[in-house]
Structures are given as structure tokens and as C-alpha cells.
Coordinates of C-alpha atoms in Angstrom, one line a residue:
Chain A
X1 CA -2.8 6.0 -27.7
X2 CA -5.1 8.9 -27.5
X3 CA -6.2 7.5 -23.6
X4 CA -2.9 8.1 -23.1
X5 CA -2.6 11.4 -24.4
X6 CA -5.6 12.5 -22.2
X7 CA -4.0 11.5 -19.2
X8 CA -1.1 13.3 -19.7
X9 CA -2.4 16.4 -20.0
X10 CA -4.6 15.7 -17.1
X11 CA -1.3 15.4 -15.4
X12 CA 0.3 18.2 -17.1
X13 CA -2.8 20.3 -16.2
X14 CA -1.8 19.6 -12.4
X15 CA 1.5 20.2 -12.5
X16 CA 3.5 17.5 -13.9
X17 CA 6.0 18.7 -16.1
X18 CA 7.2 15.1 -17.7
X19 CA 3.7 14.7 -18.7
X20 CA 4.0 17.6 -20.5
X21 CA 7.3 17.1 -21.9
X22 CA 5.7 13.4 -23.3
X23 CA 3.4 15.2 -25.3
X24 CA 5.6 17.3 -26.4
X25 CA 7.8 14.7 -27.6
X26 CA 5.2 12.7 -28.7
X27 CA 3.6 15.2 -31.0
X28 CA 6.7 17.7 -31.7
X29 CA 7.1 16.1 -35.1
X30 CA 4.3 16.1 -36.5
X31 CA 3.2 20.1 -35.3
X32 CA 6.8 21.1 -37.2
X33 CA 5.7 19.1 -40.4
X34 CA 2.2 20.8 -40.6
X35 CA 3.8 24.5 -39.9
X36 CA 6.9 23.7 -42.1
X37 CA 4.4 23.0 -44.8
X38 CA 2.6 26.2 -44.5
X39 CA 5.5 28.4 -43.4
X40 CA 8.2 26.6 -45.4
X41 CA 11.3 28.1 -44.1
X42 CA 12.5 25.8 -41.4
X43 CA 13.9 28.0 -38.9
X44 CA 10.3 29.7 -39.1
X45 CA 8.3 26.8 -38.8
X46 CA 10.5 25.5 -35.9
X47 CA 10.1 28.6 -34.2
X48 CA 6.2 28.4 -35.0
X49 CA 6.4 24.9 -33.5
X50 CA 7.2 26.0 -29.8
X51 CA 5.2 28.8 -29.8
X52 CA 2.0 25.9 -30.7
X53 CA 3.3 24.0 -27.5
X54 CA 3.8 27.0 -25.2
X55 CA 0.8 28.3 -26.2
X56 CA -0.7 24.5 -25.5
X57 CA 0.7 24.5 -22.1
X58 CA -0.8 27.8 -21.1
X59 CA -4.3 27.1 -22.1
X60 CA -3.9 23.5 -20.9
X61 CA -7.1 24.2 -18.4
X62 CA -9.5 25.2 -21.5
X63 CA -8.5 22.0 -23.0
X64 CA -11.8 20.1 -23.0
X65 CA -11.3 16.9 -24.9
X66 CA -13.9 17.2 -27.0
X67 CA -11.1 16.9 -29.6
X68 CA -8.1 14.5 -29.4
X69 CA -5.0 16.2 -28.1
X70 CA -3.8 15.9 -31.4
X71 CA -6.2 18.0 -33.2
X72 CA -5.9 20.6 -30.9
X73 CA -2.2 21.1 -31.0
X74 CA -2.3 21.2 -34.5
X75 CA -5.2 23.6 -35.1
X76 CA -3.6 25.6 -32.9
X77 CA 0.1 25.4 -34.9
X78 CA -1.6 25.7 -38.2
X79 CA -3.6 29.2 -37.0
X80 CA 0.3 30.5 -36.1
X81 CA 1.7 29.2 -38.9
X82 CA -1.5 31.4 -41.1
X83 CA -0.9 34.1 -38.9
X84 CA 2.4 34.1 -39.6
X85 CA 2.2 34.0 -43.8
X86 CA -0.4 36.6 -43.1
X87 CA 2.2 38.9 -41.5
X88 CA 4.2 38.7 -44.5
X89 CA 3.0 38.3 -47.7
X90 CA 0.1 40.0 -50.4
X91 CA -1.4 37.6 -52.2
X92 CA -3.5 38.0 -55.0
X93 CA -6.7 35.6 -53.7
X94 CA -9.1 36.5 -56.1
X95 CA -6.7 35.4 -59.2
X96 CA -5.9 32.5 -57.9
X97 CA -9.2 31.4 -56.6
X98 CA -11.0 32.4 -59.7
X99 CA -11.3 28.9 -61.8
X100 CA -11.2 28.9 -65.7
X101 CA -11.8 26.6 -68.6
X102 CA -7.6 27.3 -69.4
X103 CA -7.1 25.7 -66.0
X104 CA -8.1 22.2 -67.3
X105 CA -5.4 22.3 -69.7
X106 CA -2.9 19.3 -69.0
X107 CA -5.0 17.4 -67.0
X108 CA -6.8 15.2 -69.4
X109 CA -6.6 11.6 -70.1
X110 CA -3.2 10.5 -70.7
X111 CA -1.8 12.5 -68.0
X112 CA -2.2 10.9 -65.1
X113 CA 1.4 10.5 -64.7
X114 CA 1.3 9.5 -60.7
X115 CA -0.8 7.1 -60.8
X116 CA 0.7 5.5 -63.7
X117 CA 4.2 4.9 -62.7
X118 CA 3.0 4.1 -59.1
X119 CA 0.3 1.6 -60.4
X120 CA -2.5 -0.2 -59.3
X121 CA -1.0 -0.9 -55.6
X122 CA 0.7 2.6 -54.8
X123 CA 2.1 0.7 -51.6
X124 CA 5.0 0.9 -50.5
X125 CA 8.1 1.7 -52.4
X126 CA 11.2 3.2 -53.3
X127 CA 9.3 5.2 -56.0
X128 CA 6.5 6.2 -53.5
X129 CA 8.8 7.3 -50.9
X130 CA 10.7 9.7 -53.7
X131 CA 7.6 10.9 -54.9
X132 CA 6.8 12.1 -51.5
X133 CA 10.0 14.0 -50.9
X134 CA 9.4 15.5 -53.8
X135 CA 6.0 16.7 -53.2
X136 CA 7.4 18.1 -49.8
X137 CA 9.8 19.5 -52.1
X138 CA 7.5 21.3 -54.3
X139 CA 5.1 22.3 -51.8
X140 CA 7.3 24.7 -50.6
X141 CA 7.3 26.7 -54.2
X142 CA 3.5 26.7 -54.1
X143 CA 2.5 30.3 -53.4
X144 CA 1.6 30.5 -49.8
X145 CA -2.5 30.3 -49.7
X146 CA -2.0 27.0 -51.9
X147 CA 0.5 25.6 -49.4
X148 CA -1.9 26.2 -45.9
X149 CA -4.7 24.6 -48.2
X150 CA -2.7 21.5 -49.2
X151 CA -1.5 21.1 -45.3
X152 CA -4.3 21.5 -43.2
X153 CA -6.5 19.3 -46.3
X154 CA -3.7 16.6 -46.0
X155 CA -1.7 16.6 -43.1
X156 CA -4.7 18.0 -40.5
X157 CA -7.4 16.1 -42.7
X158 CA -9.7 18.8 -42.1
X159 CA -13.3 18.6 -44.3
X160 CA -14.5 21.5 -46.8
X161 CA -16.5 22.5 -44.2
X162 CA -13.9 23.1 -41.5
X163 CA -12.0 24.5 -44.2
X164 CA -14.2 27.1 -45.3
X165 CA -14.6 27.8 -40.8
X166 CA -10.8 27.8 -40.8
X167 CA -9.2 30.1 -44.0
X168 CA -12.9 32.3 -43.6
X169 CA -13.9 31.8 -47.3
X170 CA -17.0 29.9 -49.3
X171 CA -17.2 26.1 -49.5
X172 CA -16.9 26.4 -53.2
X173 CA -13.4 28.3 -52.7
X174 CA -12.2 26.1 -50.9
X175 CA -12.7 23.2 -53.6
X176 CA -11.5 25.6 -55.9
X177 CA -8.3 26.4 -53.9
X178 CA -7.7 23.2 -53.8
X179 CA -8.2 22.3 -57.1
X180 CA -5.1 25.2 -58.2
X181 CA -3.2 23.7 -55.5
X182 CA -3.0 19.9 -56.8
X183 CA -3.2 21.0 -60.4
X184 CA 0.1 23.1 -59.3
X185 CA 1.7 20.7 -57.6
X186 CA 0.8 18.3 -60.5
X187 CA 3.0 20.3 -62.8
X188 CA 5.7 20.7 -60.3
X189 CA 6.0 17.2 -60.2
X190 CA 5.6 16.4 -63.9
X191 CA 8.5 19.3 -64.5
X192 CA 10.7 16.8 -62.0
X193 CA 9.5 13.7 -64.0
X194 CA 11.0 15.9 -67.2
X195 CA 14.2 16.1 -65.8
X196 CA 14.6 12.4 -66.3
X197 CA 14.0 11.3 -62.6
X198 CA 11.9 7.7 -61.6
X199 CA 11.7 5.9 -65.5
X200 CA 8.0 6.0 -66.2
X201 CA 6.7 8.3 -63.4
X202 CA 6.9 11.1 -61.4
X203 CA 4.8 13.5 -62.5
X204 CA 0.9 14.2 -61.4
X205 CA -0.9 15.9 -58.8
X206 CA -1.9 15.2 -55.3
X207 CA -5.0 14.6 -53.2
Chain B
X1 CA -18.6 26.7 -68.4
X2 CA -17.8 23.0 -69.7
X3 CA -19.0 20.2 -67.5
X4 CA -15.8 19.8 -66.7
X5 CA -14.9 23.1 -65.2
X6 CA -17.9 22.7 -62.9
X7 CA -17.0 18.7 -61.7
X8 CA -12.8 19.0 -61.5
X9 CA -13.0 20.5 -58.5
X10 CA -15.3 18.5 -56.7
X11 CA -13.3 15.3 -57.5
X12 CA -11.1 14.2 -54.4
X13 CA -14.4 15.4 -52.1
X14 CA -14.6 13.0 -49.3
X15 CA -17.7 10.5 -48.2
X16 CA -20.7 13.3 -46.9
X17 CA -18.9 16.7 -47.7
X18 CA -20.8 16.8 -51.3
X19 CA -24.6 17.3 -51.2
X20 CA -26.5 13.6 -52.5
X21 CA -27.5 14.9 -55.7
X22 CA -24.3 16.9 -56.7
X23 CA -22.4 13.4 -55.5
X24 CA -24.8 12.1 -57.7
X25 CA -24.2 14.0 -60.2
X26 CA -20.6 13.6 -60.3
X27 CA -20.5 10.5 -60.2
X28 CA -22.4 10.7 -63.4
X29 CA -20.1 12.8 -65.0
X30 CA -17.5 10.2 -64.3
X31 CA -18.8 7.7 -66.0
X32 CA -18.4 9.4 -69.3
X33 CA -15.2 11.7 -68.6
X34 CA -12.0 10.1 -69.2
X35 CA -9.8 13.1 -68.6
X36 CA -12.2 13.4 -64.5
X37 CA -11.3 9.9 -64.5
X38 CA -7.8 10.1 -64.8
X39 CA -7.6 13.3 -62.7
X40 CA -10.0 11.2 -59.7
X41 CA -6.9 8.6 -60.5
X42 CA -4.1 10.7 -59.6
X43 CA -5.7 12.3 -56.9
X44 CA -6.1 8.9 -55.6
X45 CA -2.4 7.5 -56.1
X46 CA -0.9 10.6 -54.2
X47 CA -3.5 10.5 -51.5
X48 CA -0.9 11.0 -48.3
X49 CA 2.0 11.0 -49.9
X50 CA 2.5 14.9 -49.3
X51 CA 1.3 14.0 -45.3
X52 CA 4.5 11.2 -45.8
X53 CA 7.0 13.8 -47.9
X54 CA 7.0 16.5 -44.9
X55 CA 7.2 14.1 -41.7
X56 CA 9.8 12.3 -43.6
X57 CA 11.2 16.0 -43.9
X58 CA 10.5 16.5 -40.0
X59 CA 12.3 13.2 -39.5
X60 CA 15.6 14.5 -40.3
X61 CA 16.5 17.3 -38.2
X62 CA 17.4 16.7 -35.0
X63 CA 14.7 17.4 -32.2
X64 CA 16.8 17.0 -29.0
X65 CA 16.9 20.8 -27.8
X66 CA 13.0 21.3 -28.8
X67 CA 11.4 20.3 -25.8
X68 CA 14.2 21.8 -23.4
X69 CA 13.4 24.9 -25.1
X70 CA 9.5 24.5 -24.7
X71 CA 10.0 23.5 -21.3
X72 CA 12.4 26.6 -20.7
X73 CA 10.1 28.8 -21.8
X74 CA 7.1 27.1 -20.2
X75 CA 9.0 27.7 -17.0
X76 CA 9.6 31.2 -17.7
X77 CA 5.4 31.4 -18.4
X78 CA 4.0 29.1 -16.0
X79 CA 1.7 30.7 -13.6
X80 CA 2.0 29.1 -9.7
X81 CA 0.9 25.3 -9.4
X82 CA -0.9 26.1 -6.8
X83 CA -3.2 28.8 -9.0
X84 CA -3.5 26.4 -11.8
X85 CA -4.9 23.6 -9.7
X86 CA -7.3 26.2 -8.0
X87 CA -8.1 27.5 -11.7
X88 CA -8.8 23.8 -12.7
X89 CA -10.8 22.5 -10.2
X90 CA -13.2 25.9 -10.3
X91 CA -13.5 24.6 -13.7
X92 CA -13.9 21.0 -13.4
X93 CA -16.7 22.0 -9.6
X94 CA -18.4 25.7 -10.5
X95 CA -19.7 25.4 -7.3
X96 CA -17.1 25.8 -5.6
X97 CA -15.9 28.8 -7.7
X98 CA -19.4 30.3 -6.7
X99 CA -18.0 29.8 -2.7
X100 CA -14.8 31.0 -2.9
X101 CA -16.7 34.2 -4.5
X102 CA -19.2 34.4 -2.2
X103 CA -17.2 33.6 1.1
X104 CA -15.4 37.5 1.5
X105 CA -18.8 38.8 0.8
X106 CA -20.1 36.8 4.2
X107 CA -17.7 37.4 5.8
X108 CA -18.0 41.1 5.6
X109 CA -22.0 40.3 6.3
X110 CA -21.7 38.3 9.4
X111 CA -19.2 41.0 10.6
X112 CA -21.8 43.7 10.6
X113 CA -24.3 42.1 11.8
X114 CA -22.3 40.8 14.8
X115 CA -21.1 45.0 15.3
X116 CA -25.3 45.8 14.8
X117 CA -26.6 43.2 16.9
X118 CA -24.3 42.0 19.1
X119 CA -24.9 42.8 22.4
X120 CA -25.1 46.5 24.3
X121 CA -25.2 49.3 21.9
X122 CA -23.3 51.3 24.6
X123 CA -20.2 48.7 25.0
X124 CA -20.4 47.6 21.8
X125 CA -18.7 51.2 20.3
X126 CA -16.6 51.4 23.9
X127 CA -13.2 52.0 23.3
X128 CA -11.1 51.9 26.7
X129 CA -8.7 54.1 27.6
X130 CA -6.3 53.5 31.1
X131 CA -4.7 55.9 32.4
X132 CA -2.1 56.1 35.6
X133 CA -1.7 59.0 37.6
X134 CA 0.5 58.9 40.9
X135 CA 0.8 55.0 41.1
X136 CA -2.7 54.5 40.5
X137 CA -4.3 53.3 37.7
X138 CA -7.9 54.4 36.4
X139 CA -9.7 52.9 33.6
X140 CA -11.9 55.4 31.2
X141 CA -14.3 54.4 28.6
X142 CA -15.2 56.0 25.5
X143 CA -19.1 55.6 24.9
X144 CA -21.2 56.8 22.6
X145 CA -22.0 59.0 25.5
X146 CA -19.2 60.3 26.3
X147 CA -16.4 59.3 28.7
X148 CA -17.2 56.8 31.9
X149 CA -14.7 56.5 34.4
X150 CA -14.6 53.5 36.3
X151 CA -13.2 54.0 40.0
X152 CA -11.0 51.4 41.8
X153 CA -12.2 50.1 44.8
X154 CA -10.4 52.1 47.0
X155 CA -11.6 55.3 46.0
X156 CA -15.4 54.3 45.4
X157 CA -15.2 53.6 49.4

């Protein structure tokens, strides 16, 4: 698969515009996803989307493949997508980073509300697939550093390391950060479970 | 700080991104932490759903004008073909960048030294003028040393 993305941008690179519309199609969904995630309005993130694959097209010659195709595309959608939030909002970093013993609350033993309804083989299911929407669902009321976190952790599956390279803060933040952001998500999801949705499950965090 | 505090956060680390001895460490904590236990569980049962939940999300709208639009745009963007070949294959051969450079730059060389060296000093800044006066025509040079007119046959006899 990724052979075959190399060889279409070695064909986009000389000219070839159906090799570049493949990898557009081929990727479009996924680049969307990842700025939808950090962005959250859709209109936004679609715009945010073809700006990442104009922007691919016209730096197709510094395209080295010392990555895969997919990587790049994505880093470079996710750094709009940040650049974007950063345009708009004022978080508060330092509260939310900052990691107390208050924040432990709620998720002792017991509590583990995801992995209890989905079991010991969290395959697939009707459940899963719920639980998934609804995590899409919640991400989206996750304040805006929590979200990018969550996204380029999950759906770019980028290391602590790259992490710390890629939002400019300490290792230690960024396990910090990401704690806040699956302890919030895990109360999202528990406040969905508590309106009465999947018997037995719904609730927890996310990893 | 409670043990706790300090090991939550490290829980969902992947293979190699903790240090051996604070894996090692955790990993100890584990073993006698039922609440990092059950938190290490749920991290674990939602590993990729949220990945699952937004392409799922992505799924649903419709993506036929997308790439039309990229393309459009691209279009609108796209330097020559021609230039971006050039561009490319400067990158992929720097040598050949490094001619291209260097070719005006001989060319202007070799054209002075031809003008310095090449030939009589006298002809070689010779501009010739002709001129025609009563059905006769007589050719005049410009040297460096002032005009030289050169006389048909007819009148050098």
C-alpha cells in the first residue's frame, strides 16, 4: 500500500494529476477525521482538509520519503488544524496541565466502566461501535488543547516524544495532558452511560 | 503527592517511551494498585475506539466535490510542469543544478576572452561603416585609431 503511495507522488511530483487526485482520495478521509477532531466544527475541519492537500501538492518536491505519505499529510493537517484553534481561542494551559491529588477522584477501582461492559474481548460489536460514536461525540466538548492531544496521540499515533516536539511543551506535560484528556472523556462517557444508554456500560475513559 | 498522583499518568505509556527504571517502577506500582489497575484496564478497552468514532464520523459525509475542489485549486497554484520537473531533478542530480548555475557565468567568460584574445586588436574593435557617394560605394572603418578608408579598385589605380 504504502509502495503505492510512493509512486504516486513520484508521478504527481512530475506532473500527473490522477496520481495526485488517488492520493487524495485515498487519504482525504482520514486527514478530515484527524482535523475534525482537533477543530471540531465540520465546515472548519473540511476547509482545514484541502488546505493539508494543497499545501501537500505544492511542497510535493521536498517530500523525501523518509516518512510514509501518510504521516506526512497528516502532520501537516494536524499543524493547520493547531494553527487554526490557535487563531481562535485563550486557553488556560497552566490550569489544565497542572495535575492534583482531586484529579484521581472517580477513577478508582470499581469504575472502570468501559472495560466492563465491553469485556474481556472488546472486539467487535454493536456496543463497541456505539461507544466509539460517542467518544467522537464527546471529543468535540473537550476544551480544545485536550482535543489536539487525544487526536494526534490516537488517530496520528504519535509518541510522548514527538508530542512534546509537536505542541512545544515537557514530556511530563504531555503525560499530564493526556491524563486530563482521558480522565475527561471518561466522565463524558460515564454522564452518557447515566442517561441510561448500552445496559451495563458506557462509561470510562480512553487510551 | 500520593503514589498514585505520580504513576496515573504514566499508565497507557507505550513500549520504550518510559525510562527502564520508571517502567520498572510502574509496573511495581501496579501490582499493588487496584484503582492503576483498573484505570490501565480502561485505557486498554478504549484503545482506538476514538481513532474508530471520528472516521466513522468522516464516513458519513459525502466526499465527492473534495478532490475537484483540491484539484481546482491546485490548478489555480500549480507552478509550470516544466519548472517543477527542472526543480525536481536539481533536487534528485545537484550537479546538475551546480551547471545550470554555472553555465551563464561561462558563457560571459569565454565571451571576453574570445573579445581579449581573439585575433587583431585593431579589427577586433573595427566597426564598419559604407558609405555611397555618386554611385560609388566606399567602405570606412572605425579603429581604435581612427577612421581607415578602404578604396575600390578603381580609384587605388
Amino acid at each position: 500500500m504504502e509502495a503505492d503511495d510512493l509512486a504516486l507522488v513520484d508521478a504527481a511530483r512530475a506532473g500527473d494529476r490522477g496520481a495526485f487526485q488517488a492520493l487524495v482520495i485515498r487519504h482525504q478521509r482520514k486527514v478530515y477525521a484527524v482535523a475534525l477532531g482537533i477543530v471540531k466544527d465540520p465546515d472548519q475541519a473540511w476547509d482545514v482538509a484541502q488546505e493539508a492537500f494543497v499545501r501537500v501538492h505544492s511542497h510535493l518536491a521536498d517530500f523525501k520519503g523518509d516518512s510514509s505519505f501518510s504521516t506526512w499529510v497528516l502532520r501537516i493537517a494536524s499543524h493547520l488544524s493547531i494553527d487554526a484553534l490557535r487563531r481562535e481561542r485563550n486557553d488556560r494551559r497552566a490550569s489544565l496541565d497542572d495535575l492534583h491529588e482531586a484529579d484521581l477522584a472517580g477513577t478508582g477501582a470499581g469504575e472502570g466502566i468501559l472495560a466492563t461492559a465491553l469485556g474481556a474481548d472488546p472486539g467487535e460489536s454493536a456496543l463497541r461501535k456505539e461507544l466509539a460514536g460517542k467518544m467522537a461525540e464527546a471529543l468535540g466538548q473537550l476544551p480544545a488543547i485536550h482535543r489536539e492531544i487525544l487526536v494526534l496521540r490516537e488517530l496520528e499515533g504519535l509518541s510522548y516524544e514527538e508530542l512534546a516536539a509537536r505542541l512545544g511543551i515537557q514530556k511530563g506535560t504531555v503525560m499530564s495532558r493526556l491524563f486530563h484528556a482521558r480522565k475527561k472523556m471518561q466522565a463524558l462517557l460515564g454522564a452518557y452511560a447515566g442517561r441510561g444508554a448500552p445496559p451495563g456500560g458506557g462509561g470510562g475513559s480512553h487510551g | 503527592m500520593s503514589d498514585c498522583t505520580h504513576y496515573r499518568p504514566l499508565v497507557g505509556s507505550r513500549p520504550g517511551e518510559l525510562a527502564a527504571a520508571e517502567a520498572g517502577a510502574l509496573a511495581a506500582h501496579l501490582a499493588t494498585c487496584d484503582g492503576c489497575r483498573a484505570w490501565e484496564a480502561e485505557l486498554a478497552a478504549a484503545d482506538g475506539l476514538l481513532a474508530r468514532g471520528l472516521l466513522a464520523e468522516a464516513a458519513r459525509r459525502d466526499f465527492a466535490p473534495f478532490v475537484d475542489r483540491v484539484l481546482e485549486r491546485v490548478g489555480r497554484r500549480a507552478p509550470a510542469p516544466l519548472l517543477e520537473r527542472l526543480v525536481l531533478a536539481f533536487r534528485r542530480h545537484p550537479a546538475l543544478a551546480i551547471g545550470a548555475a554555472l553555465a551563464p557565468i561561462a558563457a560571459v567568460v569565454a565571451l571576453v576572452l574570445a573579445l581579449r584574445l581573439g585575433g587583431d586588436g585593431d579589427l577586433a574593435d573595427a566597426r564598419a561603416v559604407q558609405l555611397t557617394t555618386e554611385g560609388g560605394a566606399t567602405t570606412v572603418i572605425q579603429s581604435k585609431d581612427g577612421p581607415v578608408v578602404l578604396l575600390d579598385d578603381d580609384e587605388e589605380s
